[in-house]
Structures are given as structure tokens and as C-alpha cells.
mmCIF file of C-alpha atoms and ligand atoms in Angstrom:
data_model
loop_
_atom_site.group_PDB
_atom_site.id
_atom_site.type_symbol
_atom_site.label_atom_id
_atom_site.label_comp_id
_atom_site.label_asym_id
_atom_site.label_seq_id
_atom_site.Cartn_x
_atom_site.Cartn_y
_atom_site.Cartn_z
ATOM 1 C CA MET A 1 50.339 -41.797 45.786
ATOM 2 C CA SER A 2 53.326 -42.407 47.970
ATOM 3 C CA GLU A 3 54.238 -46.063 48.129
ATOM 4 C CA ALA A 4 55.921 -48.601 45.822
ATOM 5 C CA ILE A 5 57.126 -52.204 45.822
ATOM 6 C CA LEU A 6 60.078 -53.233 43.681
ATOM 7 C CA LEU A 7 60.448 -56.897 42.767
ATOM 8 C CA VAL A 8 64.164 -57.574 42.819
ATOM 9 C CA GLY A 9 64.417 -61.219 43.908
ATOM 10 C CA GLY A 10 65.078 -62.930 40.562
ATOM 11 C CA LYS A 11 68.271 -64.877 39.868
ATOM 12 C CA GLY A 12 68.887 -63.122 36.543
ATOM 13 C CA THR A 13 70.058 -66.325 34.850
ATOM 14 C CA ARG A 14 69.972 -64.779 31.381
ATOM 15 C CA LEU A 15 72.596 -62.250 32.459
ATOM 16 C CA ARG A 16 75.143 -64.750 33.742
ATOM 17 C CA PRO A 17 78.043 -64.485 34.415
ATOM 18 C CA LEU A 18 77.326 -60.861 35.457
ATOM 19 C CA THR A 19 74.740 -62.100 37.974
ATOM 20 C CA LEU A 20 76.857 -64.845 39.563
ATOM 21 C CA ASN A 21 77.916 -62.583 42.422
ATOM 22 C CA CYS A 22 75.584 -59.676 41.893
ATOM 23 C CA ALA A 23 71.797 -59.343 41.777
ATOM 24 C CA LYS A 24 70.633 -58.137 38.351
ATOM 25 C CA PRO A 25 69.233 -54.803 39.620
ATOM 26 C CA MET A 26 72.594 -54.074 41.311
ATOM 27 C CA ILE A 27 74.717 -54.320 38.136
ATOM 28 C CA PRO A 28 76.321 -50.928 37.477
ATOM 29 C CA THR A 29 74.465 -49.249 34.610
ATOM 30 C CA ALA A 30 75.593 -45.795 33.473
ATOM 31 C CA GLY A 31 77.695 -45.459 36.606
ATOM 32 C CA VAL A 32 75.265 -46.567 39.343
ATOM 33 C CA PRO A 33 73.461 -49.807 40.246
ATOM 34 C CA PHE A 34 70.614 -50.178 37.749
ATOM 35 C CA LEU A 35 67.985 -49.948 40.482
ATOM 36 C CA THR A 36 69.094 -46.390 41.302
ATOM 37 C CA HIS A 37 67.561 -45.145 38.043
ATOM 38 C CA GLN A 38 64.187 -46.674 38.920
ATOM 39 C CA LEU A 39 64.291 -45.412 42.478
ATOM 40 C CA ALA A 40 65.059 -41.885 41.218
ATOM 41 C CA ARG A 41 62.149 -42.089 38.770
ATOM 42 C CA LEU A 42 59.768 -43.234 41.502
ATOM 43 C CA ARG A 43 60.927 -40.440 43.791
ATOM 44 C CA ASP A 44 60.496 -37.910 40.971
ATOM 45 C CA ALA A 45 56.929 -39.223 40.468
ATOM 46 C CA GLY A 46 56.090 -38.498 44.117
ATOM 47 C CA VAL A 47 56.793 -41.857 45.791
ATOM 48 C CA THR A 48 58.281 -41.503 49.293
ATOM 49 C CA HIS A 49 58.261 -45.085 50.675
ATOM 50 C CA VAL A 50 59.673 -48.092 48.788
ATOM 51 C CA VAL A 51 59.707 -51.737 49.849
ATOM 52 C CA LEU A 52 62.252 -53.962 48.102
ATOM 53 C CA ALA A 53 61.106 -57.585 47.738
ATOM 54 C CA THR A 54 64.466 -59.370 47.741
ATOM 55 C CA SER A 55 65.635 -62.965 47.598
ATOM 56 C CA TYR A 56 68.755 -63.726 45.507
ATOM 57 C CA ARG A 57 71.822 -61.807 46.855
ATOM 58 C CA ALA A 58 69.460 -59.937 49.176
ATOM 59 C CA GLU A 59 72.202 -58.421 51.347
ATOM 60 C CA THR A 60 73.698 -56.400 48.491
ATOM 61 C CA PHE A 61 70.630 -54.127 48.281
ATOM 62 C CA SER A 62 70.565 -52.952 51.882
ATOM 63 C CA ALA A 63 74.372 -52.667 51.977
ATOM 64 C CA HIS A 64 74.193 -50.161 49.120
ATOM 65 C CA PHE A 65 70.936 -48.237 49.604
ATOM 66 C CA GLY A 66 70.645 -48.362 53.421
ATOM 67 C CA ASP A 67 67.562 -46.505 54.660
ATOM 68 C CA GLY A 68 67.248 -44.659 51.341
ATOM 69 C CA ALA A 69 67.844 -41.186 52.801
ATOM 70 C CA GLU A 70 70.600 -40.418 50.295
ATOM 71 C CA LEU A 71 68.055 -40.798 47.491
ATOM 72 C CA GLY A 72 65.385 -38.885 49.380
ATOM 73 C CA LEU A 73 63.341 -42.061 50.006
ATOM 74 C CA GLU A 74 62.451 -44.339 52.893
ATOM 75 C CA ILE A 75 63.442 -47.879 51.871
ATOM 76 C CA ASP A 76 62.375 -51.082 53.641
ATOM 77 C CA TYR A 77 63.595 -54.587 52.771
ATOM 78 C CA VAL A 78 61.847 -57.936 52.957
ATOM 79 C CA THR A 79 63.745 -61.117 52.075
ATOM 80 C CA GLU A 80 62.188 -64.382 50.953
ATOM 81 C CA THR A 81 63.968 -67.440 52.291
ATOM 82 C CA GLU A 82 62.575 -69.404 49.309
ATOM 83 C CA PRO A 83 61.812 -67.388 46.154
ATOM 84 C CA LEU A 84 58.032 -66.789 46.091
ATOM 85 C CA GLY A 85 57.733 -65.593 42.490
ATOM 86 C CA THR A 86 56.306 -62.223 41.492
ATOM 87 C CA GLY A 87 52.891 -62.491 43.226
ATOM 88 C CA GLY A 88 54.267 -64.258 46.302
ATOM 89 C CA GLY A 89 56.970 -61.586 46.565
ATOM 90 C CA ILE A 90 54.338 -58.818 46.469
ATOM 91 C CA ARG A 91 52.170 -60.525 49.140
ATOM 92 C CA ASN A 92 55.190 -61.156 51.318
ATOM 93 C CA VAL A 93 55.881 -57.425 51.820
ATOM 94 C CA ALA A 94 52.267 -56.516 52.748
ATOM 95 C CA ASP A 95 53.163 -56.036 56.442
ATOM 96 C CA LYS A 96 55.508 -53.192 55.520
ATOM 97 C CA LEU A 97 52.930 -51.236 53.517
ATOM 98 C CA ARG A 98 51.338 -48.132 55.017
ATOM 99 C CA SER A 99 48.584 -47.488 52.469
ATOM 100 C CA ALA A 100 44.885 -47.824 53.386
ATOM 101 C CA PRO A 101 42.878 -50.635 51.672
ATOM 102 C CA ASP A 102 41.608 -48.397 48.840
ATOM 103 C CA GLU A 103 44.897 -46.558 48.230
ATOM 104 C CA PRO A 104 47.167 -47.268 45.233
ATOM 105 C CA VAL A 105 50.534 -49.040 45.493
ATOM 106 C CA VAL A 106 52.939 -48.909 42.514
ATOM 107 C CA ILE A 107 54.740 -52.169 41.714
ATOM 108 C CA PHE A 108 57.723 -52.413 39.373
ATOM 109 C CA ASN A 109 59.675 -55.365 38.024
ATOM 110 C CA GLY A 110 63.228 -54.609 39.049
ATOM 111 C CA ASP A 111 64.736 -54.944 35.589
ATOM 112 C CA VAL A 112 62.572 -52.562 33.575
ATOM 113 C CA LEU A 113 63.872 -49.220 32.338
ATOM 114 C CA SER A 114 60.819 -47.134 31.578
ATOM 115 C CA GLY A 115 60.276 -43.503 30.706
ATOM 116 C CA HIS A 116 56.506 -43.724 31.087
ATOM 117 C CA ASP A 117 54.519 -41.273 33.173
ATOM 118 C CA ILE A 118 54.005 -43.166 36.452
ATOM 119 C CA ALA A 119 51.867 -40.409 37.979
ATOM 120 C CA ALA A 120 49.527 -40.510 34.938
ATOM 121 C CA GLN A 121 49.163 -44.297 35.324
ATOM 122 C CA VAL A 122 48.216 -43.840 38.979
ATOM 123 C CA ALA A 123 45.781 -41.034 38.089
ATOM 124 C CA ALA A 124 44.056 -43.257 35.475
ATOM 125 C CA HIS A 125 43.790 -46.044 38.074
ATOM 126 C CA GLN A 126 42.245 -43.714 40.656
ATOM 127 C CA GLU A 127 39.807 -42.052 38.249
ATOM 128 C CA ARG A 128 38.300 -45.388 37.237
ATOM 129 C CA GLY A 129 38.426 -46.931 40.724
ATOM 130 C CA ALA A 130 40.354 -49.887 39.262
ATOM 131 C CA ASP A 131 41.599 -52.885 41.238
ATOM 132 C CA VAL A 132 44.785 -53.182 39.170
ATOM 133 C CA THR A 133 46.103 -50.972 36.343
ATOM 134 C CA LEU A 134 48.874 -52.374 34.144
ATOM 135 C CA HIS A 135 51.269 -50.326 32.074
ATOM 136 C CA LEU A 136 51.071 -51.704 28.514
ATOM 137 C CA VAL A 137 53.551 -51.065 25.703
ATOM 138 C CA GLU A 138 53.099 -51.698 22.005
ATOM 139 C CA VAL A 139 55.892 -53.743 20.420
ATOM 140 C CA ASP A 140 56.683 -54.490 16.772
ATOM 141 C CA ASP A 141 56.817 -58.242 17.266
ATOM 142 C CA PRO A 142 54.562 -59.397 20.124
ATOM 143 C CA ARG A 143 55.067 -63.139 19.444
ATOM 144 C CA ALA A 144 57.760 -63.449 22.114
ATOM 145 C CA PHE A 145 55.581 -61.895 24.825
ATOM 146 C CA GLY A 146 52.371 -62.524 26.700
ATOM 147 C CA CYS A 147 49.773 -60.144 25.211
ATOM 148 C CA VAL A 148 47.058 -58.189 26.991
ATOM 149 C CA VAL A 149 43.698 -57.738 25.247
ATOM 150 C CA THR A 150 41.541 -54.764 26.285
ATOM 151 C CA ASP A 151 38.140 -53.412 25.245
ATOM 152 C CA GLU A 152 37.688 -49.845 23.974
ATOM 153 C CA SER A 153 37.465 -48.453 27.498
ATOM 154 C CA GLY A 154 40.817 -50.003 28.426
ATOM 155 C CA ARG A 155 39.324 -52.794 30.528
ATOM 156 C CA VAL A 156 41.457 -55.952 30.279
ATOM 157 C CA GLU A 157 39.546 -58.857 28.734
ATOM 158 C CA ALA A 158 42.266 -61.489 28.484
ATOM 159 C CA PHE A 159 45.891 -62.313 29.221
ATOM 160 C CA LEU A 160 47.311 -64.472 26.456
ATOM 161 C CA GLU A 161 50.400 -66.671 26.630
ATOM 162 C CA LYS A 162 52.967 -66.411 23.818
ATOM 163 C CA THR A 163 51.290 -67.276 20.533
ATOM 164 C CA PRO A 164 52.437 -67.291 16.876
ATOM 165 C CA ASP A 165 49.482 -65.105 15.826
ATOM 166 C CA PRO A 166 48.751 -62.584 18.610
ATOM 167 C CA PRO A 167 45.549 -60.516 18.258
ATOM 168 C CA THR A 168 47.214 -57.398 19.713
ATOM 169 C CA ASN A 169 50.718 -55.935 19.940
ATOM 170 C CA ARG A 170 50.148 -54.690 23.486
ATOM 171 C CA ILE A 171 52.206 -56.405 26.150
ATOM 172 C CA ASN A 172 52.514 -56.257 29.913
ATOM 173 C CA ALA A 173 55.366 -53.817 30.637
ATOM 174 C CA GLY A 174 55.992 -54.909 34.233
ATOM 175 C CA CYS A 175 54.709 -51.841 36.093
ATOM 176 C CA TYR A 176 51.410 -52.123 37.927
ATOM 177 C CA VAL A 177 49.233 -50.060 40.215
ATOM 178 C CA PHE A 178 47.427 -52.288 42.734
ATOM 179 C CA LYS A 179 44.683 -51.293 45.125
ATOM 180 C CA ARG A 180 46.240 -52.156 48.494
ATOM 181 C CA SER A 181 43.397 -54.560 49.375
ATOM 182 C CA VAL A 182 44.169 -56.632 46.237
ATOM 183 C CA ILE A 183 47.710 -57.211 47.541
ATOM 184 C CA ASP A 184 46.289 -58.472 50.851
ATOM 185 C CA GLY A 185 44.103 -60.905 48.870
ATOM 186 C CA ILE A 186 47.045 -62.757 47.248
ATOM 187 C CA PRO A 187 47.551 -66.155 48.950
ATOM 188 C CA GLU A 188 50.272 -66.033 51.585
ATOM 189 C CA GLY A 189 53.311 -68.230 52.154
ATOM 190 C CA ARG A 190 53.556 -69.987 48.784
ATOM 191 C CA PRO A 191 54.914 -69.167 45.315
ATOM 192 C CA VAL A 192 52.457 -67.175 43.184
ATOM 193 C CA SER A 193 52.922 -65.700 39.715
ATOM 194 C CA VAL A 194 51.022 -62.430 39.121
ATOM 195 C CA GLU A 195 51.059 -63.063 35.388
ATOM 196 C CA ARG A 196 49.802 -66.646 35.489
ATOM 197 C CA GLU A 197 47.660 -66.716 38.635
ATOM 198 C CA THR A 198 46.767 -63.320 40.117
ATOM 199 C CA PHE A 199 45.749 -61.454 36.950
ATOM 200 C CA PRO A 200 43.676 -64.278 35.380
ATOM 201 C CA GLY A 201 42.044 -64.859 38.798
ATOM 202 C CA LEU A 202 41.081 -61.178 39.049
ATOM 203 C CA LEU A 203 39.491 -61.296 35.585
ATOM 204 C CA SER A 204 37.411 -64.363 36.373
ATOM 205 C CA SER A 205 36.195 -62.795 39.635
ATOM 206 C CA GLY A 206 34.955 -59.709 37.733
ATOM 207 C CA ALA A 207 37.526 -57.291 39.170
ATOM 208 C CA LEU A 208 38.276 -54.099 37.217
ATOM 209 C CA VAL A 209 41.694 -54.594 35.635
ATOM 210 C CA LEU A 210 42.772 -51.749 33.340
ATOM 211 C CA GLY A 211 45.441 -51.481 30.674
ATOM 212 C CA HIS A 212 47.215 -48.120 30.505
ATOM 213 C CA VAL A 213 49.051 -47.661 27.201
ATOM 214 C CA ASP A 214 52.068 -45.339 27.294
ATOM 215 C CA SER A 215 54.523 -45.505 24.430
ATOM 216 C CA ALA A 216 57.450 -43.696 26.024
ATOM 217 C CA TYR A 217 60.892 -45.377 26.153
ATOM 218 C CA TRP A 218 60.676 -48.898 27.582
ATOM 219 C CA LEU A 219 63.209 -51.712 27.818
ATOM 220 C CA ASP A 220 63.378 -54.977 29.761
ATOM 221 C CA LEU A 221 67.042 -55.378 30.665
ATOM 222 C CA GLY A 222 66.862 -59.153 31.056
ATOM 223 C CA THR A 223 69.367 -60.135 28.323
ATOM 224 C CA PRO A 224 72.980 -59.036 27.746
ATOM 225 C CA ALA A 225 72.069 -57.221 24.509
ATOM 226 C CA ALA A 226 69.237 -55.339 26.229
ATOM 227 C CA PHE A 227 71.435 -54.537 29.223
ATOM 228 C CA VAL A 228 74.100 -52.947 27.003
ATOM 229 C CA GLN A 229 71.423 -51.065 25.092
ATOM 230 C CA GLY A 230 69.835 -49.698 28.283
ATOM 231 C CA SER A 231 73.197 -48.566 29.578
ATOM 232 C CA ARG A 232 74.107 -46.710 26.399
ATOM 233 C CA ASP A 233 70.635 -45.114 26.182
ATOM 234 C CA LEU A 234 71.133 -43.747 29.701
ATOM 235 C CA VAL A 235 74.611 -42.418 28.875
ATOM 236 C CA THR A 236 73.511 -40.737 25.627
ATOM 237 C CA GLY A 237 70.348 -39.365 27.252
ATOM 238 C CA ARG A 238 67.919 -41.249 24.980
ATOM 239 C CA ILE A 239 66.216 -42.125 28.266
ATOM 240 C CA ALA A 240 66.565 -39.404 30.896
ATOM 241 C CA SER A 241 67.675 -40.316 34.418
ATOM 242 C CA THR A 242 68.617 -37.884 37.143
ATOM 243 C CA ALA A 243 70.780 -40.674 38.648
ATOM 244 C CA VAL A 244 73.426 -40.651 35.863
ATOM 245 C CA PRO A 245 76.561 -39.240 37.566
ATOM 246 C CA GLY A 246 77.665 -36.858 34.827
ATOM 247 C CA PRO A 247 76.536 -35.068 31.663
ATOM 248 C CA THR A 248 74.981 -37.199 28.920
ATOM 249 C CA GLY A 249 76.941 -37.743 25.702
ATOM 250 C CA GLU A 250 79.097 -40.185 23.772
ATOM 251 C CA LYS A 251 80.743 -41.543 26.893
ATOM 252 C CA LEU A 252 80.648 -41.498 30.667
ATOM 253 C CA VAL A 253 84.060 -41.801 32.309
ATOM 254 C CA LEU A 254 83.780 -42.406 36.049
ATOM 255 C CA PRO A 255 86.336 -40.911 38.443
ATOM 256 C CA GLY A 256 89.659 -42.742 38.058
ATOM 257 C CA GLY A 257 88.804 -44.084 34.590
ATOM 258 C CA GLU A 258 91.475 -43.412 31.947
ATOM 259 C CA VAL A 259 91.160 -43.122 28.185
ATOM 260 C CA ALA A 260 94.329 -42.828 26.046
ATOM 261 C CA ILE A 261 94.484 -39.685 23.947
ATOM 262 C CA ASP A 262 94.157 -41.509 20.623
ATOM 263 C CA ALA A 263 91.576 -44.087 21.756
ATOM 264 C CA LYS A 264 88.001 -43.750 20.403
ATOM 265 C CA VAL A 265 85.336 -44.213 23.051
ATOM 266 C CA SER A 266 81.803 -43.499 21.863
ATOM 267 C CA GLY A 267 78.193 -44.623 21.423
ATOM 268 C CA GLY A 268 77.228 -44.217 25.083
ATOM 269 C CA THR A 269 80.090 -46.251 26.538
ATOM 270 C CA THR A 270 80.712 -46.248 30.278
ATOM 271 C CA VAL A 271 84.331 -46.394 31.472
ATOM 272 C CA GLY A 272 84.209 -47.550 35.093
ATOM 273 C CA ALA A 273 86.274 -46.270 38.015
ATOM 274 C CA GLY A 274 89.900 -47.277 37.522
ATOM 275 C CA ALA A 275 89.160 -48.797 34.097
ATOM 276 C CA VAL A 276 91.727 -48.117 31.365
ATOM 277 C CA VAL A 277 91.364 -47.816 27.584
ATOM 278 C CA GLY A 278 94.776 -48.106 25.908
ATOM 279 C CA ARG A 279 96.285 -46.369 22.904
ATOM 280 C CA GLY A 280 94.457 -46.697 19.618
ATOM 281 C CA ALA A 281 91.708 -48.844 21.135
ATOM 282 C CA VAL A 282 88.091 -48.455 19.957
ATOM 283 C CA VAL A 283 85.235 -48.905 22.437
ATOM 284 C CA GLU A 284 81.681 -48.354 21.161
ATOM 285 C CA GLY A 285 78.344 -48.645 22.962
ATOM 286 C CA SER A 286 79.838 -50.809 25.708
ATOM 287 C CA VAL A 287 80.121 -51.084 29.464
ATOM 288 C CA LEU A 288 83.582 -51.340 31.023
ATOM 289 C CA LEU A 289 83.051 -52.106 34.692
ATOM 290 C CA ASP A 290 85.415 -50.869 37.408
ATOM 291 C CA GLY A 291 89.064 -51.739 36.883
ATOM 292 C CA ALA A 292 88.536 -53.297 33.428
ATOM 293 C CA VAL A 293 91.415 -52.889 30.977
ATOM 294 C CA VAL A 294 91.212 -52.642 27.181
ATOM 295 C CA GLU A 295 94.731 -52.824 25.822
ATOM 296 C CA GLU A 296 96.302 -51.091 22.858
ATOM 297 C CA GLY A 297 94.481 -51.408 19.542
ATOM 298 C CA ALA A 298 91.687 -53.651 20.855
ATOM 299 C CA VAL A 299 88.141 -53.153 19.542
ATOM 300 C CA VAL A 300 85.153 -53.600 21.881
ATOM 301 C CA ARG A 301 81.615 -53.076 20.560
ATOM 302 C CA ASP A 302 78.210 -53.585 22.242
ATOM 303 C CA SER A 303 79.875 -55.623 24.990
ATOM 304 C CA VAL A 304 80.196 -55.770 28.758
ATOM 305 C CA VAL A 305 83.684 -56.150 30.235
ATOM 306 C CA GLY A 306 83.423 -57.257 33.867
ATOM 307 C CA ALA A 307 85.192 -55.674 36.814
ATOM 308 C CA GLY A 308 88.945 -56.203 36.690
ATOM 309 C CA ALA A 309 88.779 -58.139 33.401
ATOM 310 C CA SER A 310 91.318 -57.449 30.673
ATOM 311 C CA ILE A 311 91.100 -57.442 26.890
ATOM 312 C CA GLY A 312 94.478 -58.018 25.244
ATOM 313 C CA ALA A 313 96.084 -55.879 22.551
ATOM 314 C CA GLY A 314 94.421 -56.132 19.154
ATOM 315 C CA ALA A 315 91.550 -58.339 20.370
ATOM 316 C CA VAL A 316 88.097 -57.788 18.818
ATOM 317 C CA LEU A 317 84.852 -58.239 20.799
ATOM 318 C CA GLU A 318 81.357 -57.639 19.451
ATOM 319 C CA GLY A 319 78.233 -58.360 21.512
ATOM 320 C CA VAL A 320 80.193 -60.275 24.161
ATOM 321 C CA VAL A 321 79.942 -60.543 27.953
ATOM 322 C CA VAL A 322 83.256 -60.961 29.769
ATOM 323 C CA GLY A 323 82.972 -62.012 33.422
ATOM 324 C CA GLU A 324 84.770 -60.462 36.350
ATOM 325 C CA ALA A 325 88.590 -60.741 36.294
ATOM 326 C CA ALA A 326 88.628 -62.829 33.091
ATOM 327 C CA ARG A 327 91.621 -62.375 30.798
ATOM 328 C CA ILE A 328 91.187 -62.303 27.044
ATOM 329 C CA GLY A 329 94.616 -62.733 25.461
ATOM 330 C CA ALA A 330 95.834 -60.525 22.618
ATOM 331 C CA ARG A 331 94.334 -60.877 19.114
ATOM 332 C CA ASN A 332 91.352 -63.067 20.044
ATOM 333 C CA GLU A 333 88.115 -62.413 18.146
ATOM 334 C CA LEU A 334 84.855 -63.025 19.988
ATOM 335 C CA LEU A 335 81.498 -62.455 18.353
ATOM 336 C CA THR A 336 77.878 -61.938 19.380
ATOM 337 C CA GLY A 337 76.530 -64.177 22.082
ATOM 338 C CA VAL A 338 79.862 -65.328 23.504
ATOM 339 C CA ARG A 339 80.063 -65.257 27.304
ATOM 340 C CA VAL A 340 83.381 -65.647 29.041
ATOM 341 C CA TRP A 341 83.040 -66.915 32.602
ATOM 342 C CA ALA A 342 84.419 -64.973 35.560
ATOM 343 C CA GLY A 343 88.142 -65.616 36.036
ATOM 344 C CA ALA A 344 88.535 -67.531 32.742
ATOM 345 C CA GLU A 345 91.701 -67.052 30.671
ATOM 346 C CA LEU A 346 91.842 -67.185 26.897
ATOM 347 C CA ALA A 347 95.336 -67.651 25.492
ATOM 348 C CA GLU A 348 96.627 -65.143 22.936
ATOM 349 C CA GLY A 349 95.096 -65.593 19.460
ATOM 350 C CA SER A 350 93.244 -68.798 20.378
ATOM 351 C CA VAL A 351 89.823 -67.778 18.940
ATOM 352 C CA ARG A 352 89.606 -66.064 15.557
ATOM 353 C CA PHE A 353 86.723 -65.726 13.148
ATOM 354 C CA SER A 354 87.663 -63.457 10.250
ATOM 355 C CA SER A 355 88.444 -65.037 6.922
ATOM 356 C CA ASP A 356 91.777 -63.218 6.799
ATOM 357 C CA ALA A 357 92.825 -64.356 10.276
ATOM 358 C CA GLY A 358 96.130 -66.095 9.838
HETATM 359 P P1 LIG B 401 65.976 -64.599 34.440
HETATM 360 O O1 LIG B 401 66.416 -65.700 35.359
HETATM 361 O O2 LIG B 401 67.090 -64.163 33.532
HETATM 362 O O3 LIG B 401 64.681 -64.877 33.702
HETATM 363 O O4 LIG B 401 65.672 -63.276 35.328
HETATM 364 P P2 LIG B 401 64.783 -63.104 36.651
HETATM 365 O O5 LIG B 401 65.156 -64.139 37.641
HETATM 366 O O6 LIG B 401 64.951 -61.682 37.123
HETATM 367 O O7 LIG B 401 63.297 -63.359 36.188
HETATM 368 P P3 LIG B 401 62.289 -62.371 35.489
HETATM 369 O O8 LIG B 401 63.041 -61.445 34.579
HETATM 370 O O9 LIG B 401 61.183 -63.159 34.900
HETATM 371 O O10 LIG B 401 61.680 -61.560 36.725
HETATM 372 C C1 LIG B 401 60.889 -60.398 36.588
HETATM 373 C C2 LIG B 401 61.057 -59.547 37.826
HETATM 374 O O11 LIG B 401 60.550 -60.215 38.982
HETATM 375 C C3 LIG B 401 62.508 -59.224 38.126
HETATM 376 O O12 LIG B 401 62.547 -57.902 38.580
HETATM 377 C C4 LIG B 401 62.884 -60.204 39.226
HETATM 378 O O13 LIG B 401 63.867 -59.657 40.094
HETATM 379 C C5 LIG B 401 61.560 -60.392 39.951
HETATM 380 N N1 LIG B 401 61.410 -61.741 40.506
HETATM 381 C C6 LIG B 401 61.386 -62.913 39.799
HETATM 382 N N2 LIG B 401 61.199 -63.943 40.644
HETATM 383 C C7 LIG B 401 61.108 -63.415 41.910
HETATM 384 C C8 LIG B 401 60.916 -63.994 43.217
HETATM 385 O O14 LIG B 401 60.801 -65.200 43.388
HETATM 386 N N3 LIG B 401 60.862 -63.115 44.267
HETATM 387 C C9 LIG B 401 60.981 -61.764 44.113
HETATM 388 N N4 LIG B 401 60.940 -60.980 45.200
HETATM 389 N N5 LIG B 401 61.197 -61.198 42.890
HETATM 390 C C10 LIG B 401 61.238 -62.013 41.810
#
């Protein structure tokens, strides 16, 4: 096994405003663009050649990763002029693949953080001579996901859309092993969804599609809450990544980041390069991107503070996303789900929620 495709062309709308100027897989996560963690995991599993299927903000990938040599990989890039969806994106990179028709190609959604054993998934695929082998995870509440039904041998019998009463808690985790020839069989030059078209089509043609259950750490970083969680799990070491630039622990302070002596920074927080946490401030389980400023006495929990944004003295943020260069005036209180657009300014004390706010 030596080759992988990463699907990184999505617009990442659920992560706006962080994705307005930045592709989702390029958002700094525990000190490096998120994709770096996946690339390191693929390399550690024995992959040597990676093709990035790009579309939205395509140029940012090659500008950062270049030919991949720094990561010990060979990276190629293919850009869709019109987004082709997941299956179309896979088909569109076929010319760059080097594998023979029967050889396995690993395919990852670009926003999944997974601790599963990739080499074991490939081995299971090879042993059974499968056409496609999907990584499946078991979730507590499968109602929000498409479920994958298998027989006792692991053969996939059905892909089910979201339903209120799912017959299984196993869901598609967004990492596949494809036989190279199956990739060549996806229709060319038009949008195709692997989930809605390719996989059901394979089942009805009698192809061998396997489900490979692995219950290691797994998270889809598509939403702000999941993004913050993934970042803090990387910083604390709950999910191991050789790409984290520093020891794991309560916080990761990047070079040039400053934390005042009496500030409390914990819970897997990242303090970006040139970011500043002022006196008496509390920052828990959050991501402060480069140059962000948290002023004296402010409290920031489970939030993302964009590059160059500032949080005024005494402000309280919980579960909030603050866009690049936005300014949150002193003593504002912003609660879960609030998103402040890049460059926006919130006057001092203009939003307050607590009953004792006067
Ligand atoms: P949302 O807009 O927030 O749903 O995010 P998204 O655009 O990334 O969509 P989604 O999370 O469903 O995508 C799953 C994976 O497929 C992600 O890694 C995307 O980058 C990737 N992807 C989605 N659409 C395309 C596409 O048209 N082309 C390519 N190359 N990749 C895609």
C-alpha cells in the first residue's frame, strides 16, 4: 500500500467565518494546518504518494505543502474548476495515480481526525479481495448520519439515508480503500457523490463492498464545536499526532505566543504565534489563532478566536467563533453558537446575557 487521495475541495460552509479565506483542511489545528495531521498519519501507515483533490481555495494547499518532501511524502495536486463532489473528485485525480488496477488506494475525507489503524483496514481489504472497504464507526446516536448495514462477514448490504429509527449504529467514517480499477469506473467529467451514487451502484452490480469496524478515536471536524474539540484532543494527546509541534498537555503555546503570569490557560488550548493572553484572563479548551489578543480578565471557553482578533477586558465567550481581525469590546458576553464575522466590531458591553449583568 503506498498511495492515497485526500478529498479537500469542500467549501466548509459550516465553519464560516473561519473558511471565508481559508480551506477547511488548512485551518491551523494544534499549531499546524489540520491536513498535516492526516498526512503524517498516512505517512506513518506506509503511504508514500498522496494526491490532493482540491477545488475551493486550491492554491493554499500547494503554497503550504509544496512537493511534500518536508513531510516525507510525494504530493500531487489536481484542481476542479467546478466542484465535482466526492466521487467526481476521486475520478478526476485518476491520471495521477500510479497503482495497478488491482492495487489498493486509500481515500480520506479531508476533515476527519481518525486514530484508526489504516494499515489494518488495507490488510482486511486485500485479504478478502474487496472492491471497496469502508471504515465504519459506531456512534451513540446514529439518527443524524447515513448508516451502513453489513452481514456477519462484514459485507455491506445497504446504505441508509438518515432515519429516525436506524437498524444499526454503524456509520460511514469517511475513509475508504478502493481497488484502483473501481476509481477508473466512476463516470468522468460530471459531479458524482460516492455516498449517494457510487456505493449504491456498486452494491446493485454485485461488487464486494466491505465494512471495517474500528472504534479508535474518530471525529468529523465539520462544525465549530467539533473543530475546537479536535484541536484540544490533539493538544492534550487524547488523539496522538506526530505533527503537533510541541509536547502534549494543558496548552500549546506557539513561538511568539505570550501568556501573562497570572492567566489560566488550560484544557488543550492553543495560543498561536504572536497571540497574547492578558493578566488574570482564563482561556479553556480554545484555539487562539496567530496574533489574537485576549485582554485582562476576559474568559474564553471552547471558542475559536481568529487571527488578529481581539477580546476586550472582562468579556466572556463560551462556544463562540470570532472571525479574523474582529474586535469584541470589553465586557461583552457571547454564548454558544454565536459567530462574529471577520473584521466586525462589537462595542464595549453591547451584548450581555447574565441575569446580574447591569
Ligand atoms: P460543509 O459545507 O460545511 O458541509 O463542508 P464541506 O464542503 O467540506 O462538505 P463535506 O463535509 O460534506 O465534505 C466531505 C469531504 O469531501 C471534505 O473533506 C470536503 O473537502 C470534500 N469535498 C466535498 N465536496 C467536494 C468537491 O466537490 N470536490 C472535492 N475535491 N472535495 C470535496
